[in-house]
Amino acid sequence: MKKNLISAILMASFLAGCVGGVAQLPATSRTASVTGGFVDETLSDEQNQTISEVSVGTVAYVTGIDADRGQMVASVGISGTPTVGAARTTGSGTYSTTYSYGVIDGITRTSSRISGYRGGESGTMTLFADFDTGILQGSSSELTVDGGVAGSTVSGIVTANYSYPGASGSLSGTLNGQIGATGIIATFHGHDENTVMAGGLVGTSP
């Protein structure tokens, strides 16, 4: 994804120093509900994206600016009810997945403006799930999954390694989702003081 400078003039509520509305950090990430294939967020300069597998489901994510709170935002959610098959409690399996995520890096905030550089990565990755030990692992050059499985629930940590013109880095985030005999779907997101990231992965088991 090509680098894109995004910026916004902060709203009057921020400039006036309204304590209840001003965010301490200029960056945040979160999960949210999804309606009609779009994350339920109202942001300036939104960039909405989805990643899906027709037999499993869809993850939607968005990056943009909350000018009222003076923050760059990355938000993600799962659309509807995914289909991952019956829960597995023993044995192991591999899942062929596709992943995608968006990043805003180099975030700076002054008294009147917030800006950052937007990019992202996408690709494919094989995940290995050991249902006896509860381990879920996999990696590519752009994403590493160090997670766990408990019944049909996926959790853990991802590390996003991104590089696009003018910005590169690594950021960890929280992984959450569902897994079953036939599929896997999960969201992930994370942030620090000057970077936000959100995305997802979805795939099938042969």
mmCIF file of C-alpha atoms in Angstrom:
data_model
loop_
_atom_site.group_PDB
_atom_site.id
_atom_site.type_symbol
_atom_site.label_atom_id
_atom_site.label_comp_id
_atom_site.label_asym_id
_atom_site.label_seq_id
_atom_site.Cartn_x
_atom_site.Cartn_y
_atom_site.Cartn_z
ATOM 1 C CA MET A 1 0.000 0.000 0.000
ATOM 2 C CA LYS A 2 1.346 3.406 -0.941
ATOM 3 C CA LYS A 3 2.233 5.873 1.808
ATOM 4 C CA ASN A 4 -0.329 8.621 2.357
ATOM 5 C CA LEU A 5 0.078 11.705 4.530
ATOM 6 C CA ILE A 6 -3.148 12.450 6.398
ATOM 7 C CA SER A 7 -3.775 15.435 8.642
ATOM 8 C CA ALA A 8 -6.603 17.451 10.102
ATOM 9 C CA ILE A 9 -7.183 20.725 11.889
ATOM 10 C CA LEU A 10 -8.378 19.931 15.387
ATOM 11 C CA MET A 11 -11.924 20.848 16.337
ATOM 12 C CA ALA A 12 -12.884 23.712 18.614
ATOM 13 C CA SER A 13 -13.608 21.335 21.489
ATOM 14 C CA PHE A 14 -9.946 20.251 21.429
ATOM 15 C CA LEU A 15 -8.555 23.755 21.002
ATOM 16 C CA ALA A 16 -10.623 24.999 23.928
ATOM 17 C CA GLY A 17 -9.052 22.343 26.141
ATOM 18 C CA CYS A 18 -12.309 20.639 27.116
ATOM 19 C CA VAL A 19 -10.911 18.075 29.539
ATOM 20 C CA GLY A 20 -13.689 15.535 28.998
ATOM 21 C CA GLY A 21 -13.136 15.369 25.260
ATOM 22 C CA VAL A 22 -9.373 15.610 24.792
ATOM 23 C CA ALA A 23 -7.482 12.318 24.522
ATOM 24 C CA GLN A 24 -4.251 12.054 26.472
ATOM 25 C CA LEU A 25 -2.521 10.167 23.651
ATOM 26 C CA PRO A 26 -2.733 11.124 19.956
ATOM 27 C CA ALA A 27 -3.169 7.456 18.967
ATOM 28 C CA THR A 28 -5.648 4.711 19.834
ATOM 29 C CA SER A 29 -6.867 1.353 18.505
ATOM 30 C CA ARG A 30 -9.939 -0.700 19.362
ATOM 31 C CA THR A 31 -12.557 -3.222 18.284
ATOM 32 C CA ALA A 32 -16.006 -2.118 17.151
ATOM 33 C CA SER A 33 -19.189 -3.489 15.638
ATOM 34 C CA VAL A 34 -19.594 -3.795 11.865
ATOM 35 C CA THR A 35 -22.673 -2.804 9.863
ATOM 36 C CA GLY A 36 -23.048 -3.356 6.139
ATOM 37 C CA GLY A 37 -19.387 -4.260 5.799
ATOM 38 C CA PHE A 38 -18.145 -1.056 7.459
ATOM 39 C CA VAL A 39 -16.790 -0.527 10.971
ATOM 40 C CA ASP A 40 -19.136 1.585 13.081
ATOM 41 C CA GLU A 41 -16.841 4.582 13.457
ATOM 42 C CA THR A 42 -17.254 8.203 12.371
ATOM 43 C CA LEU A 43 -13.812 9.524 11.463
ATOM 44 C CA SER A 44 -12.297 12.163 9.202
ATOM 45 C CA ASP A 45 -10.320 10.937 6.189
ATOM 46 C CA GLU A 46 -11.517 7.366 6.717
ATOM 47 C CA GLN A 47 -9.950 4.480 4.845
ATOM 48 C CA ASN A 48 -12.175 1.408 5.081
ATOM 49 C CA GLN A 49 -11.012 -2.054 4.065
ATOM 50 C CA THR A 50 -12.191 -5.655 4.349
ATOM 51 C CA ILE A 51 -10.646 -9.085 4.171
ATOM 52 C CA SER A 52 -12.831 -12.131 3.655
ATOM 53 C CA GLU A 53 -13.148 -15.802 2.834
ATOM 54 C CA VAL A 54 -16.544 -16.639 1.363
ATOM 55 C CA SER A 55 -16.915 -19.878 3.346
ATOM 56 C CA VAL A 56 -15.828 -18.328 6.673
ATOM 57 C CA GLY A 57 -16.593 -14.606 7.012
ATOM 58 C CA THR A 58 -15.371 -11.040 6.772
ATOM 59 C CA VAL A 59 -13.174 -8.752 8.872
ATOM 60 C CA ALA A 60 -13.598 -4.988 8.367
ATOM 61 C CA TYR A 61 -11.162 -2.341 9.562
ATOM 62 C CA VAL A 62 -10.758 1.408 9.301
ATOM 63 C CA THR A 63 -8.099 4.046 9.934
ATOM 64 C CA GLY A 64 -8.758 7.758 10.251
ATOM 65 C CA ILE A 65 -8.867 10.843 12.456
ATOM 66 C CA ASP A 66 -11.065 11.732 15.414
ATOM 67 C CA ALA A 67 -10.613 15.495 15.254
ATOM 68 C CA ASP A 68 -12.823 16.091 18.305
ATOM 69 C CA ARG A 69 -10.533 14.059 20.554
ATOM 70 C CA GLY A 70 -7.304 14.815 18.704
ATOM 71 C CA GLN A 71 -6.487 11.200 17.857
ATOM 72 C CA MET A 72 -5.547 8.920 15.007
ATOM 73 C CA VAL A 73 -7.759 5.832 15.231
ATOM 74 C CA ALA A 74 -7.481 2.251 13.967
ATOM 75 C CA SER A 75 -10.574 0.119 14.553
ATOM 76 C CA VAL A 76 -11.593 -3.399 13.528
ATOM 77 C CA GLY A 77 -14.480 -5.843 13.810
ATOM 78 C CA ILE A 78 -15.995 -9.058 12.452
ATOM 79 C CA SER A 79 -19.060 -8.785 10.252
ATOM 80 C CA GLY A 80 -22.051 -10.907 11.227
ATOM 81 C CA THR A 81 -21.662 -14.498 12.394
ATOM 82 C CA PRO A 82 -18.664 -16.320 10.916
ATOM 83 C CA THR A 83 -18.671 -20.011 9.978
ATOM 84 C CA VAL A 84 -15.622 -21.861 11.313
ATOM 85 C CA GLY A 85 -17.040 -25.354 11.843
ATOM 86 C CA ALA A 86 -17.238 -27.479 14.962
ATOM 87 C CA ALA A 87 -14.923 -26.771 17.865
ATOM 88 C CA ARG A 88 -11.860 -28.977 18.137
ATOM 89 C CA THR A 89 -10.371 -30.072 21.465
ATOM 90 C CA THR A 90 -7.709 -32.578 20.398
ATOM 91 C CA GLY A 91 -5.219 -33.038 17.608
ATOM 92 C CA SER A 92 -3.710 -30.390 15.391
ATOM 93 C CA GLY A 93 -4.307 -28.676 12.097
ATOM 94 C CA THR A 94 -3.056 -26.094 9.627
ATOM 95 C CA TYR A 95 -4.976 -23.105 8.310
ATOM 96 C CA SER A 96 -4.245 -21.298 5.058
ATOM 97 C CA THR A 97 -4.977 -17.657 5.820
ATOM 98 C CA THR A 98 -4.973 -14.267 4.184
ATOM 99 C CA TYR A 99 -4.195 -11.225 6.318
ATOM 100 C CA SER A 100 -4.375 -7.475 5.862
ATOM 101 C CA TYR A 101 -3.829 -4.490 8.132
ATOM 102 C CA GLY A 102 -3.632 -0.720 8.067
ATOM 103 C CA VAL A 103 -1.120 1.484 9.864
ATOM 104 C CA ILE A 104 -0.765 5.171 10.639
ATOM 105 C CA ASP A 105 2.814 5.888 11.698
ATOM 106 C CA GLY A 106 4.795 9.000 12.602
ATOM 107 C CA ILE A 107 1.814 10.596 14.316
ATOM 108 C CA THR A 108 2.406 14.115 15.589
ATOM 109 C CA ARG A 109 -0.025 16.440 17.348
ATOM 110 C CA THR A 110 0.272 20.160 17.972
ATOM 111 C CA SER A 111 -2.193 22.557 19.566
ATOM 112 C CA SER A 112 -4.016 22.939 16.251
ATOM 113 C CA ARG A 113 -3.256 19.950 13.981
ATOM 114 C CA ILE A 114 -2.686 16.195 13.958
ATOM 115 C CA SER A 115 -0.907 14.314 11.168
ATOM 116 C CA GLY A 116 0.619 10.968 10.293
ATOM 117 C CA TYR A 117 1.612 8.652 7.456
ATOM 118 C CA ARG A 118 -0.793 5.920 6.458
ATOM 119 C CA GLY A 119 0.129 2.599 4.862
ATOM 120 C CA GLY A 120 -0.287 -1.098 5.483
ATOM 121 C CA GLU A 121 0.534 -4.644 4.498
ATOM 122 C CA SER A 122 -1.261 -7.756 3.248
ATOM 123 C CA GLY A 123 -0.295 -11.304 2.396
ATOM 124 C CA THR A 124 -0.798 -14.995 3.070
ATOM 125 C CA MET A 125 0.358 -17.166 5.941
ATOM 126 C CA THR A 126 -0.050 -20.733 7.196
ATOM 127 C CA LEU A 127 -1.105 -21.011 10.833
ATOM 128 C CA PHE A 128 -0.498 -24.139 12.899
ATOM 129 C CA ALA A 129 -2.951 -24.945 15.690
ATOM 130 C CA ASP A 130 -2.228 -27.556 18.365
ATOM 131 C CA PHE A 131 -5.508 -28.182 20.159
ATOM 132 C CA ASP A 132 -3.874 -30.459 22.757
ATOM 133 C CA THR A 133 -1.486 -27.753 23.976
ATOM 134 C CA GLY A 134 -3.606 -24.718 22.989
ATOM 135 C CA ILE A 135 -0.934 -23.156 20.762
ATOM 136 C CA LEU A 136 -1.570 -21.130 17.598
ATOM 137 C CA GLN A 137 1.487 -19.954 15.664
ATOM 138 C CA GLY A 138 2.563 -18.710 12.266
ATOM 139 C CA SER A 139 4.657 -16.031 10.632
ATOM 140 C CA SER A 140 5.439 -14.179 7.445
ATOM 141 C CA SER A 141 7.768 -11.278 6.757
ATOM 142 C CA GLU A 142 4.961 -8.838 7.643
ATOM 143 C CA LEU A 143 3.043 -10.563 10.452
ATOM 144 C CA THR A 144 3.837 -12.950 13.306
ATOM 145 C CA VAL A 145 1.134 -14.716 15.299
ATOM 146 C CA ASP A 146 1.907 -15.975 18.804
ATOM 147 C CA GLY A 147 -1.481 -17.076 20.035
ATOM 148 C CA GLY A 148 -3.566 -19.683 21.713
ATOM 149 C CA VAL A 149 -6.757 -21.639 21.192
ATOM 150 C CA ALA A 150 -9.315 -22.633 23.818
ATOM 151 C CA GLY A 151 -12.304 -24.428 22.363
ATOM 152 C CA SER A 152 -13.470 -22.179 19.536
ATOM 153 C CA THR A 153 -11.752 -19.028 20.872
ATOM 154 C CA VAL A 154 -8.559 -17.528 19.492
ATOM 155 C CA SER A 155 -6.466 -15.072 21.524
ATOM 156 C CA GLY A 156 -2.901 -13.895 21.796
ATOM 157 C CA ILE A 157 -0.446 -11.399 20.338
ATOM 158 C CA VAL A 158 0.510 -10.429 16.810
ATOM 159 C CA THR A 159 3.528 -8.441 15.684
ATOM 160 C CA ALA A 160 3.111 -6.347 12.558
ATOM 161 C CA ASN A 161 6.285 -5.581 10.608
ATOM 162 C CA TYR A 162 5.570 -2.879 8.052
ATOM 163 C CA SER A 163 7.618 -0.952 5.551
ATOM 164 C CA TYR A 164 6.462 1.544 2.954
ATOM 165 C CA PRO A 165 8.112 4.677 1.525
ATOM 166 C CA GLY A 166 8.899 7.020 4.400
ATOM 167 C CA ALA A 167 7.797 4.720 7.208
ATOM 168 C CA SER A 168 8.829 1.364 8.644
ATOM 169 C CA GLY A 169 8.596 -0.297 11.999
ATOM 170 C CA SER A 170 7.182 -3.031 14.179
ATOM 171 C CA LEU A 171 4.131 -2.914 16.435
ATOM 172 C CA SER A 172 2.492 -5.555 18.617
ATOM 173 C CA GLY A 173 -1.254 -5.934 18.982
ATOM 174 C CA THR A 174 -3.978 -8.035 20.563
ATOM 175 C CA LEU A 175 -5.436 -11.000 18.656
ATOM 176 C CA ASN A 176 -9.037 -12.183 19.120
ATOM 177 C CA GLY A 177 -11.265 -14.435 17.061
ATOM 178 C CA GLN A 178 -12.792 -17.835 16.391
ATOM 179 C CA ILE A 179 -11.460 -21.164 15.154
ATOM 180 C CA GLY A 180 -13.048 -24.479 14.244
ATOM 181 C CA ALA A 181 -12.612 -27.608 12.200
ATOM 182 C CA THR A 182 -12.998 -25.808 8.872
ATOM 183 C CA GLY A 183 -11.939 -22.199 9.369
ATOM 184 C CA ILE A 184 -10.416 -19.377 11.370
ATOM 185 C CA ILE A 185 -11.202 -15.666 11.570
ATOM 186 C CA ALA A 186 -9.602 -13.081 13.844
ATOM 187 C CA THR A 187 -9.076 -9.386 14.395
ATOM 188 C CA PHE A 188 -5.993 -7.649 15.748
ATOM 189 C CA HIS A 189 -5.139 -4.110 16.737
ATOM 190 C CA GLY A 190 -2.519 -2.152 18.666
ATOM 191 C CA HIS A 191 -1.078 1.306 19.252
ATOM 192 C CA ASP A 192 1.679 3.243 20.926
ATOM 193 C CA GLU A 193 2.269 6.974 21.303
ATOM 194 C CA ASN A 194 2.794 7.625 17.588
ATOM 195 C CA THR A 195 1.462 4.578 15.726
ATOM 196 C CA VAL A 196 -1.886 2.827 15.279
ATOM 197 C CA MET A 197 -2.601 -0.490 13.578
ATOM 198 C CA ALA A 198 -5.662 -2.682 12.937
ATOM 199 C CA GLY A 199 -6.494 -5.566 10.655
ATOM 200 C CA GLY A 200 -7.489 -9.184 10.472
ATOM 201 C CA LEU A 201 -6.904 -12.651 9.124
ATOM 202 C CA VAL A 202 -9.240 -15.286 7.753
ATOM 203 C CA GLY A 203 -8.707 -18.729 6.280
ATOM 204 C CA THR A 204 -9.646 -22.370 5.945
ATOM 205 C CA SER A 205 -8.357 -25.751 7.007
ATOM 206 C CA PRO A 206 -8.084 -28.441 4.314
#
